PDB file of C-alpha atoms in Angstrom:
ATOM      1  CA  UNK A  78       1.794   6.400  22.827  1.00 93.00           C
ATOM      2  CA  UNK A  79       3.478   3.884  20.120  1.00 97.00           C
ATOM      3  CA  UNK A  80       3.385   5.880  16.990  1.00 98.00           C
ATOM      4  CA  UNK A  81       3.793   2.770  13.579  1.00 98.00           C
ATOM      5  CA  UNK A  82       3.885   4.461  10.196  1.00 98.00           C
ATOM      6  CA  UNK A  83       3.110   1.724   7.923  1.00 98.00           C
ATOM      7  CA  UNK A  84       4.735   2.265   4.273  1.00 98.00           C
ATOM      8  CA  UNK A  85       3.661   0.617   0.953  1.00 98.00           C
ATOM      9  CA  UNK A  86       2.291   1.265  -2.539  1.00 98.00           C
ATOM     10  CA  UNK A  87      -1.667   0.278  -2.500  1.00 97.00           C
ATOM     11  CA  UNK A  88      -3.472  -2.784  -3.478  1.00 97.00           C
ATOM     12  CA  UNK A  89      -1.002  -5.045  -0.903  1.00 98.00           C
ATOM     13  CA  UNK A  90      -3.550  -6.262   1.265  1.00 97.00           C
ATOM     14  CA  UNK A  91      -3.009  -2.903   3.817  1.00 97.00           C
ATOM     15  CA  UNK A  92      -7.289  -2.351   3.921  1.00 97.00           C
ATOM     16  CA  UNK A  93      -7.703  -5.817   5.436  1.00 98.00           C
ATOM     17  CA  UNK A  94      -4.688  -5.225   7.462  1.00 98.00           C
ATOM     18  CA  UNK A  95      -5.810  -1.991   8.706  1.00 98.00           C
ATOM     19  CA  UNK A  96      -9.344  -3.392   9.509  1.00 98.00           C
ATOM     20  CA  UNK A  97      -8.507  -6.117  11.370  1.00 98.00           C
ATOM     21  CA  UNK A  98      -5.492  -3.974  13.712  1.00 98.00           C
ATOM     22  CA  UNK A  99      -8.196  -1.190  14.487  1.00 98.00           C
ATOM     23  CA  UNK A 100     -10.062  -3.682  16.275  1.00 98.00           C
ATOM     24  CA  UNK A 101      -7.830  -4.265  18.764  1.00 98.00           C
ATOM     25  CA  UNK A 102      -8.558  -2.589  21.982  1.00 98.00           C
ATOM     26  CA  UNK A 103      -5.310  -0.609  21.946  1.00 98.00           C
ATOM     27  CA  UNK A 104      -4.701   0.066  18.194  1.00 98.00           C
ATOM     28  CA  UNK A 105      -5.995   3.343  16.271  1.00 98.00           C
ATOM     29  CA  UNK A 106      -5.742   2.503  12.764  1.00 97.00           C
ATOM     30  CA  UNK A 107      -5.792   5.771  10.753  1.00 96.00           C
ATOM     31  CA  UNK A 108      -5.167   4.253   7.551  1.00 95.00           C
ATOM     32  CA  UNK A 109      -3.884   6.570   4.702  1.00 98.00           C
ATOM     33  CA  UNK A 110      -3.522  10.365   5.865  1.00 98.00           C
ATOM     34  CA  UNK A 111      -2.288  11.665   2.922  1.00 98.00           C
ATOM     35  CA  UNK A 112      -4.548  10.407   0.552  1.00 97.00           C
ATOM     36  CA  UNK A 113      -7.535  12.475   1.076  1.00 97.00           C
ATOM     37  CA  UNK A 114      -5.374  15.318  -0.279  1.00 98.00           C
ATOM     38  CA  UNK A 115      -4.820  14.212  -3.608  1.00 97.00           C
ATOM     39  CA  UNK A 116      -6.050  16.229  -6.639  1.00 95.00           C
ATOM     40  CA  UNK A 117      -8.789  13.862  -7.181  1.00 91.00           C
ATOM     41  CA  UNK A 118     -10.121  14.616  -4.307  1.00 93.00           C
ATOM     42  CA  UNK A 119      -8.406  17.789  -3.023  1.00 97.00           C
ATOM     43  CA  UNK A 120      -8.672  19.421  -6.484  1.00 96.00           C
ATOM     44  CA  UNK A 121      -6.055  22.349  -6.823  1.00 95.00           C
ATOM     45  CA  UNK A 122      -6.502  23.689  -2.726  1.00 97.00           C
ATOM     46  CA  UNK A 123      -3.385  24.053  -1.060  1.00 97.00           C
ATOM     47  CA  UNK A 124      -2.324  20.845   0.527  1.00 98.00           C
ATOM     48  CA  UNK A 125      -1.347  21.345   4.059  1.00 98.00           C
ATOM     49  CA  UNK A 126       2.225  20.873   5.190  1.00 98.00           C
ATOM     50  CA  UNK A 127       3.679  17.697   5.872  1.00 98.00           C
ATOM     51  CA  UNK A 128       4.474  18.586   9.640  1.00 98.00           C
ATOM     52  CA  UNK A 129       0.741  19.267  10.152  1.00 98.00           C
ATOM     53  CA  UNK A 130      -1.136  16.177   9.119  1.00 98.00           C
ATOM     54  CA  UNK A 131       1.377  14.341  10.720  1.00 98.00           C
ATOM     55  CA  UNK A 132       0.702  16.464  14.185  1.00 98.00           C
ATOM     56  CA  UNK A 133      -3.236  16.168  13.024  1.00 98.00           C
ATOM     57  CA  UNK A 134      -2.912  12.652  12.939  1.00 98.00           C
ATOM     58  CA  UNK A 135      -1.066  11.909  16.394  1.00 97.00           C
ATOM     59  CA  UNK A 136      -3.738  14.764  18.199  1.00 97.00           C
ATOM     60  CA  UNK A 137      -6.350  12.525  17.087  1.00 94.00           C
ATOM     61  CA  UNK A 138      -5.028   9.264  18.680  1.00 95.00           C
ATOM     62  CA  UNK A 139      -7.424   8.053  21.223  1.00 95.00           C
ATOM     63  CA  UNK A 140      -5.882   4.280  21.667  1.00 98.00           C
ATOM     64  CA  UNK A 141      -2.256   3.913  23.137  1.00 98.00           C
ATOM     65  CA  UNK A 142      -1.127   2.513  19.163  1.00 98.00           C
ATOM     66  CA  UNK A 143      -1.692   4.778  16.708  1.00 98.00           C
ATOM     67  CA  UNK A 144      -0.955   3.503  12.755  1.00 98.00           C
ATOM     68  CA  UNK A 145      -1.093   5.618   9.726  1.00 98.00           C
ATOM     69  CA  UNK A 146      -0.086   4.651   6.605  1.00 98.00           C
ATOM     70  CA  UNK A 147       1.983   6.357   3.407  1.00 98.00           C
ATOM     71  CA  UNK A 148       1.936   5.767  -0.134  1.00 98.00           C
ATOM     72  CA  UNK A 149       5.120   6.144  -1.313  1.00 98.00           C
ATOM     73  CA  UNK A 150       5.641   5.860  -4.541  1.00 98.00           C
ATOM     74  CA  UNK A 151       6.308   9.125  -6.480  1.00 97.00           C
ATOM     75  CA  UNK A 152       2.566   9.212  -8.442  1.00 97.00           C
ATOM     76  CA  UNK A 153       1.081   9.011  -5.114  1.00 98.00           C
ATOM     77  CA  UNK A 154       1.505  10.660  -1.439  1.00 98.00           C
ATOM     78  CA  UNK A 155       4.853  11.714  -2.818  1.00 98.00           C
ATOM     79  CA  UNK A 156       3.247  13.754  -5.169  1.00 98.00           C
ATOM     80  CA  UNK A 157       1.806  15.590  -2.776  1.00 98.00           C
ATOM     81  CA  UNK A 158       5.823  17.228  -1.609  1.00 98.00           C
ATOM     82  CA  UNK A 159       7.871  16.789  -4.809  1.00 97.00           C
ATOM     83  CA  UNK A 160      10.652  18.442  -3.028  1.00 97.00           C
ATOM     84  CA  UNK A 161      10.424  16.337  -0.865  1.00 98.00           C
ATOM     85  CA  UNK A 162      13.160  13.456  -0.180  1.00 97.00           C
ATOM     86  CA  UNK A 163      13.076   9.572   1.425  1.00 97.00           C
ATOM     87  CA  UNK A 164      14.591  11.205   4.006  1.00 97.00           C
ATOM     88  CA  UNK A 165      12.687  14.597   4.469  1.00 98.00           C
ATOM     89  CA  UNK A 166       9.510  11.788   5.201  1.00 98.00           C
ATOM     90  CA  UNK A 167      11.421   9.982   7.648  1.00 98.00           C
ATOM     91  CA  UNK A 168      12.507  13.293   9.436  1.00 98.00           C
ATOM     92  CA  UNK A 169       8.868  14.169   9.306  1.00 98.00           C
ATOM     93  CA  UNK A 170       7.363  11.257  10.523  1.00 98.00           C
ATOM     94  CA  UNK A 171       9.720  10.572  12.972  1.00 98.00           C
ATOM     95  CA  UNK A 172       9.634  14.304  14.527  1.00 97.00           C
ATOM     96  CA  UNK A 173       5.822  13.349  15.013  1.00 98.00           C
ATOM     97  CA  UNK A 174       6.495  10.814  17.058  1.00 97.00           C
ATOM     98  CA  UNK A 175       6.849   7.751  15.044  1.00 98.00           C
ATOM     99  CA  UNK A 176       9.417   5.653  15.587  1.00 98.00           C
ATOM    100  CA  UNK A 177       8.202   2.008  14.784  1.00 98.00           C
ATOM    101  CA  UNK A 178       7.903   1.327  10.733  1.00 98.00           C
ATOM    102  CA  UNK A 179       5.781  -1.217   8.964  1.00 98.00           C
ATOM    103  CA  UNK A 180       6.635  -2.287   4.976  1.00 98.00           C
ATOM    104  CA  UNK A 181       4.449  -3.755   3.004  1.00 98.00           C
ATOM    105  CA  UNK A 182       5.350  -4.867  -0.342  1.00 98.00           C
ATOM    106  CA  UNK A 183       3.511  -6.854  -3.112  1.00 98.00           C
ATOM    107  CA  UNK A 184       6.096  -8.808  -5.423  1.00 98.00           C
ATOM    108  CA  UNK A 185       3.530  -9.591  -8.257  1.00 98.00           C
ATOM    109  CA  UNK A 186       3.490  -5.850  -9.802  1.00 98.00           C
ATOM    110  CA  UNK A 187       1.556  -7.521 -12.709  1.00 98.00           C
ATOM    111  CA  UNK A 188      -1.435  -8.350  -9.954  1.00 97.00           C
ATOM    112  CA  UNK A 189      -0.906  -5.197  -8.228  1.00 98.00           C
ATOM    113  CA  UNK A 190      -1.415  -3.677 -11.448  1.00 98.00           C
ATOM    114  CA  UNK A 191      -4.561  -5.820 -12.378  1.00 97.00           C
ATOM    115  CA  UNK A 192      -5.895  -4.572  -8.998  1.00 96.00           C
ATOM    116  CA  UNK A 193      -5.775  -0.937  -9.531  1.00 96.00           C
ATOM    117  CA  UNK A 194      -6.894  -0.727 -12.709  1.00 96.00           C
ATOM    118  CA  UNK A 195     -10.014  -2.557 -11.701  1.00 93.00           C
ATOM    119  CA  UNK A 196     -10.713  -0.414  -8.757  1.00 92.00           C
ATOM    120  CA  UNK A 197      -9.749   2.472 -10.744  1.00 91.00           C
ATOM    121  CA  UNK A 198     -12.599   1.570 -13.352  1.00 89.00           C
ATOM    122  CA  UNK A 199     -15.388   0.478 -10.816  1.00 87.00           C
ATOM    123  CA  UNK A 200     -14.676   2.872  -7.614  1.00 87.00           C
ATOM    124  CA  UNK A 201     -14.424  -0.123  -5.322  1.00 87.00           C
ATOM    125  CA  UNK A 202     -11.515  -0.052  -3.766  1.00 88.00           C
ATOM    126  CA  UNK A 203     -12.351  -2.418  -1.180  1.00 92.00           C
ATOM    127  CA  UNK A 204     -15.093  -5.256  -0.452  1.00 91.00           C
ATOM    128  CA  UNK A 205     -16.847  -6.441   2.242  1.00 94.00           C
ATOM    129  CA  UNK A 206     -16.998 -10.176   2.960  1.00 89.00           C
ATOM    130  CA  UNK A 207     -20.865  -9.908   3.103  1.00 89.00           C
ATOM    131  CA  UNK A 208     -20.773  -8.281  -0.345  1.00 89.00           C
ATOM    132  CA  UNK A 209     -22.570  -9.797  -3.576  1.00 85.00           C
ATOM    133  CA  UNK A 210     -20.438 -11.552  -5.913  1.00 77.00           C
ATOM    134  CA  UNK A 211     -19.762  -9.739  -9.593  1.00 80.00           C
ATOM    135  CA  UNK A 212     -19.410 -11.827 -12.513  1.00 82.00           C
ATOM    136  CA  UNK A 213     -15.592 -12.757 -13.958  1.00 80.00           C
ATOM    137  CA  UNK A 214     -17.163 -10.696 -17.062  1.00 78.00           C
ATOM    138  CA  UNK A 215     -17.700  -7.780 -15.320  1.00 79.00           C
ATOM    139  CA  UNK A 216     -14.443  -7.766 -13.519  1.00 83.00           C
ATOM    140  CA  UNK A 217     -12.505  -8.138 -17.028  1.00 91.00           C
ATOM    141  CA  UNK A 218     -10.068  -5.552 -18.169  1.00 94.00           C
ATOM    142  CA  UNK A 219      -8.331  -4.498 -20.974  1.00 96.00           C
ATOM    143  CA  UNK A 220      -4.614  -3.183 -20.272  1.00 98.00           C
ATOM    144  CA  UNK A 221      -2.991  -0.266 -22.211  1.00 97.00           C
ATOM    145  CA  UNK A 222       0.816  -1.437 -22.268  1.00 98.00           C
ATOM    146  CA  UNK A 223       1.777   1.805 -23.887  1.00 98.00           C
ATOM    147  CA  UNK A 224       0.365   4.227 -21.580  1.00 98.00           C
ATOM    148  CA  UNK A 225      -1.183   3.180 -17.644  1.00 98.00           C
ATOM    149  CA  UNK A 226      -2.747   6.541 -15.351  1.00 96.00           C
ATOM    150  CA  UNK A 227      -2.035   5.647 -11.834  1.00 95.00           C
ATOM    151  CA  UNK A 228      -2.150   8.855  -9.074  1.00 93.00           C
ATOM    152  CA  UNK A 229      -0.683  11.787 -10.947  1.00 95.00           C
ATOM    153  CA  UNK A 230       1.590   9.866 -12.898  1.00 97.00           C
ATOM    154  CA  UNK A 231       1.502   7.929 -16.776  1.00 98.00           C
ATOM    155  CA  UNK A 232       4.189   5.443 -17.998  1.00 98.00           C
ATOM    156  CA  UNK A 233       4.151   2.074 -19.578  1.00 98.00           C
ATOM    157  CA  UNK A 234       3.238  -1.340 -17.912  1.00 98.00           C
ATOM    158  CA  UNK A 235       6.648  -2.317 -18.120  1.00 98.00           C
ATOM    159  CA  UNK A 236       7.728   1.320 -16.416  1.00 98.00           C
ATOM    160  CA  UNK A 237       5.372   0.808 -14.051  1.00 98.00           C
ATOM    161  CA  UNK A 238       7.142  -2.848 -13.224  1.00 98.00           C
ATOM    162  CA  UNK A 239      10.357  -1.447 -12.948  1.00 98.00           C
ATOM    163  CA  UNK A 240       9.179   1.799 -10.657  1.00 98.00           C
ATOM    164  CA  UNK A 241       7.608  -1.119  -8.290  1.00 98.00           C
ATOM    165  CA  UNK A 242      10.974  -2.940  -7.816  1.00 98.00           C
ATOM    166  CA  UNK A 243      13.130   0.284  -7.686  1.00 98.00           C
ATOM    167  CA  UNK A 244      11.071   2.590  -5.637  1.00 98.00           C
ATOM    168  CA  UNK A 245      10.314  -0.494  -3.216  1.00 98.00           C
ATOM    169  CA  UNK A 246      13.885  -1.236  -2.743  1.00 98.00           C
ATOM    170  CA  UNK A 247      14.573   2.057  -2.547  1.00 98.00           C
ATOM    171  CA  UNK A 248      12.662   2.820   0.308  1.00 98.00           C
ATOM    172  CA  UNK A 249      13.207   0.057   2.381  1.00 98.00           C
ATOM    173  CA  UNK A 250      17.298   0.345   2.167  1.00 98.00           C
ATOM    174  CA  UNK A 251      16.447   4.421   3.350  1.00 98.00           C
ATOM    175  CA  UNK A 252      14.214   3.387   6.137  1.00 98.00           C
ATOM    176  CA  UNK A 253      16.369   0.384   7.490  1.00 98.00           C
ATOM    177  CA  UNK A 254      18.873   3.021   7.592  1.00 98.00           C
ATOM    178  CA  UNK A 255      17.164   5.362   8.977  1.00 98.00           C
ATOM    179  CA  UNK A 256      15.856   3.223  11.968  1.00 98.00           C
ATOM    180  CA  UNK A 257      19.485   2.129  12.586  1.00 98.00           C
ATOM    181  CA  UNK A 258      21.036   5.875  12.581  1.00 98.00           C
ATOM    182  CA  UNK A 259      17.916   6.863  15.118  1.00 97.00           C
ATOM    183  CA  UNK A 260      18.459   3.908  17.493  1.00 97.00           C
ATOM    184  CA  UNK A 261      15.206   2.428  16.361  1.00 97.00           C
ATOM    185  CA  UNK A 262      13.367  -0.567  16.404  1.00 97.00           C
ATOM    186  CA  UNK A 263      14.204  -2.157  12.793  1.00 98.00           C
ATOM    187  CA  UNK A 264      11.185  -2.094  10.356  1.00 98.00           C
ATOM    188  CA  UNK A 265       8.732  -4.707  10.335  1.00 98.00           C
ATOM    189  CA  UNK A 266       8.679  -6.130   6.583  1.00 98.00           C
ATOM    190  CA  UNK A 267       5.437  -7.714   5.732  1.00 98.00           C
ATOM    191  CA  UNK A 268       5.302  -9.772   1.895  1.00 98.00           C
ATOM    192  CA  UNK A 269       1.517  -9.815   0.634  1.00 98.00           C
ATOM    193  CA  UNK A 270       2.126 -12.933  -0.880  1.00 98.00           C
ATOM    194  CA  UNK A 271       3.360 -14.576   2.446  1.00 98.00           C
ATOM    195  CA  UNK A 272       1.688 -12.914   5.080  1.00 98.00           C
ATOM    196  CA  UNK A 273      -1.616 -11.340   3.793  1.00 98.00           C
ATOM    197  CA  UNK A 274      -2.747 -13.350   0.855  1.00 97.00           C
ATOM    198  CA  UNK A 275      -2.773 -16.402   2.685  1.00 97.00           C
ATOM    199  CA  UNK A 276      -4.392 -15.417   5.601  1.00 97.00           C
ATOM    200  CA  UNK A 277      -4.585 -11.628   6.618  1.00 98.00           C
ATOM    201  CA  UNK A 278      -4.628 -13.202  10.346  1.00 98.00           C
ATOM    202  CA  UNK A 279      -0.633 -14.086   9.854  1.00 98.00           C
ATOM    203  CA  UNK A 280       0.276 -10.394   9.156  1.00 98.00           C
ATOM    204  CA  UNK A 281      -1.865  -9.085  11.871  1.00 98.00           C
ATOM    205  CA  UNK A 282       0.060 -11.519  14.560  1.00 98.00           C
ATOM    206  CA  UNK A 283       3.364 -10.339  13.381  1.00 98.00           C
ATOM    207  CA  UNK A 284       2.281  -7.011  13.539  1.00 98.00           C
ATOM    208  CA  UNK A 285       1.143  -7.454  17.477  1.00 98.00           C
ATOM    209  CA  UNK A 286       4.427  -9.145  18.061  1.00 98.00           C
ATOM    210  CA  UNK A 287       6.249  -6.772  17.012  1.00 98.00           C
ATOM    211  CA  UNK A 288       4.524  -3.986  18.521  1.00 98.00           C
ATOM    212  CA  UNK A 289       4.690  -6.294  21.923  1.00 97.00           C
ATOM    213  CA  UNK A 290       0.517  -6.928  22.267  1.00 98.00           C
ATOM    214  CA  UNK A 291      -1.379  -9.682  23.043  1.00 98.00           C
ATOM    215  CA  UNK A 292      -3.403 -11.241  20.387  1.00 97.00           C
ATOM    216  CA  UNK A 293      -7.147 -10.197  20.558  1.00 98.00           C
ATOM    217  CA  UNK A 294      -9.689 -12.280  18.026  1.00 98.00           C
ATOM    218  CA  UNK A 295     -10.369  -9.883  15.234  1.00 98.00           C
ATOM    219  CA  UNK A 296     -12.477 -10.519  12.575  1.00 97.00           C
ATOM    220  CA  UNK A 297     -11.263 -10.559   8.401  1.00 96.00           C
ATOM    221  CA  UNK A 298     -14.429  -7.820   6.953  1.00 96.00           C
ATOM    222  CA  UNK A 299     -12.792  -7.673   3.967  1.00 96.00           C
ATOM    223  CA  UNK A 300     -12.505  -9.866   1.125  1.00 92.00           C
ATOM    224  CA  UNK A 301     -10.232 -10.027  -2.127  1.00 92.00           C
ATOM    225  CA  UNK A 302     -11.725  -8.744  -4.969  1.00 90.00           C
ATOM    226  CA  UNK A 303     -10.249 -10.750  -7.583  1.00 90.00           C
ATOM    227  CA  UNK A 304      -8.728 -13.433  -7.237  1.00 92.00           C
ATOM    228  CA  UNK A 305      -9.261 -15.798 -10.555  1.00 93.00           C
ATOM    229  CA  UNK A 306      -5.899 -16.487 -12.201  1.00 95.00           C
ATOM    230  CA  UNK A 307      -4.648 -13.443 -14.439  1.00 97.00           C
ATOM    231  CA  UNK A 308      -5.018 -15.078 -17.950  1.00 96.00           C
ATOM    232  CA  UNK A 309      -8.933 -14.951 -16.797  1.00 95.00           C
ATOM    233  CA  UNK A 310      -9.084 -11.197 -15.663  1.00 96.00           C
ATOM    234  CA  UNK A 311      -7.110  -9.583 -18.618  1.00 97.00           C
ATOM    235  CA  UNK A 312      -8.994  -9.660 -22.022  1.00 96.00           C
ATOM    236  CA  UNK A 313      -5.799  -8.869 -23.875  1.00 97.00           C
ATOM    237  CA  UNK A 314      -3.902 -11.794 -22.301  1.00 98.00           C
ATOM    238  CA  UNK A 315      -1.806 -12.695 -24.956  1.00 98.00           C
ATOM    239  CA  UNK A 316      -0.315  -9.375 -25.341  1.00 98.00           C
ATOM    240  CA  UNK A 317       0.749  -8.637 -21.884  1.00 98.00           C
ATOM    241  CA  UNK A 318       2.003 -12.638 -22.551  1.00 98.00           C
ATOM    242  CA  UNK A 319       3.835 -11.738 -25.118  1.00 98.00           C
ATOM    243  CA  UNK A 320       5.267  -8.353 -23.538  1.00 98.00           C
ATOM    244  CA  UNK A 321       6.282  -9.919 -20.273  1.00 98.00           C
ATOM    245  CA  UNK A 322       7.797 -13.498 -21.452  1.00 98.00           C
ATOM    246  CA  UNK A 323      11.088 -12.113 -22.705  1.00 98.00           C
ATOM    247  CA  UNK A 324      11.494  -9.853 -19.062  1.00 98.00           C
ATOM    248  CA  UNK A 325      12.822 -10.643 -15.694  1.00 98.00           C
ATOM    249  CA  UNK A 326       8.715  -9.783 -15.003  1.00 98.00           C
ATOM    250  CA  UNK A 327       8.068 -12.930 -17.046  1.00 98.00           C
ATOM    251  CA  UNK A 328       7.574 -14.917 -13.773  1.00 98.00           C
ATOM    252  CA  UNK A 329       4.285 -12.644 -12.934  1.00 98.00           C
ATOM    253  CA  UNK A 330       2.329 -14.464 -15.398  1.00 98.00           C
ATOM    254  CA  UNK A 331       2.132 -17.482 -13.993  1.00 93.00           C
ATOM    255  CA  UNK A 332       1.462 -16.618 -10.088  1.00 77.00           C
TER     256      UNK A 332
END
């Protein structure tokens, strides 16, 4: 069995992704493991070790590629192991078996923002391509600069910006590493605004390339929820403008 963990921080495109990859004859997507033990949905039961929803995972493969994926970022499957380090994950996942790594990363944190807040409000996380249209009004949302809730976890938007970048970075320098002290393959680095925002069907051929699989047609079931220009989703525009234009983030505004 090819074991790919597949590592990113939400709302980068990784539901359509997954979709499309678990129809392929020989890839078992099991999308995000970890998540259905978070407190929101958990509540305050023990969370089972690391080890064995790793080894849950891999006894439940039933194609010869089996994908998971982990969110990494501190407020999220991190949480879950605070003790835990970069490298106490990698150690982990790779004693289970995985040895081929996928990162996904979404440069716009602004957007990536916008897209969690919404799904946090409305409970749709993702969207079929069948699915009725809502209205631009409906979709609108008012951002809190001082104070954002995301997984267990409340900082500013501008903290939130900088714990994008860092903990991104961060990762990917510990699992390039990582893959080059093990002997293996190097991680396959997927942009959402290259490879999934264009056309989900780009990201899904590198992934088959690298994993060394024919292309089989697949089918996009999932559509972007919003995708009107910022200024038009963000009733408070001009003060997330205002907050951004003097930062290195300034360039989020525009894209």
């Amino acid at each position: 069995m090819i074991a790919l963990a597949t590592w990113h921080q939400g709302r980068c495109g990784s539901s359509v992704l997954g979709s499309m990859l678990n129809q392929h004859s020989q890839i078992q997507a099991q999308n995000e493991i970890f998540s259905r033990y978070m407190p929101r949905r958990w509540g305050d039961r023990p969370v089972p070790p690391m080890n064995e929803v790793l080894a849950a995972a891999t006894r439940e493969a039933s194609k010869p590629v089996l994908n998971i994926e982990i969110k990494f970022l501190s407020a999220q499957n991190f949480a879950l192991y605070p003790q835990a380090t970069f490298q106490d994950w990698f150690m982990a996942v790779g004693g289970n078996g995985f040895e081929r790594h996928l990162l996904i990363h979404r440069r716009n944190g602004l957007r990536r923002m916008v897209s969690h807040l919404m799904a946090q409000r409305t409970g749709v996380y993702v969207q079929q391509r069948d699915a009725a249209a809502t209205t631009l009004a409906d979709r609108q949302i008012t951002i809190e600069p001082a104070a954002i809730r995301e997984g267990v976890e409340t900082h500013s938007l501008l903290g939130w910006l900088e714990r994008y970048d860092h903990t991104h970075q961060e990762l990917r320098n510990g699992l390039q590493g990582w893959c080059e002290a093990q002997k293996h393959p190097p991680p396959l680095e997927l942009i959402y605004e290259d490879a999934i925002e264009p056309s989900p069907q780009l990201a899904y051929g590198q992934v088959c390339e690298a994993l060394g699989l024919e292309l089989e047609p697949v089918q996009e079931r999932l559509k972007r929820i919003n995708p009107e220009p910022l200024e038009q989703l963000i009733s408070n525009w001009g003060e997330i403008a205002a907050l951004l234009a003097p930062t290195r983030f300034a360039w989020m505004l525009a894209a």
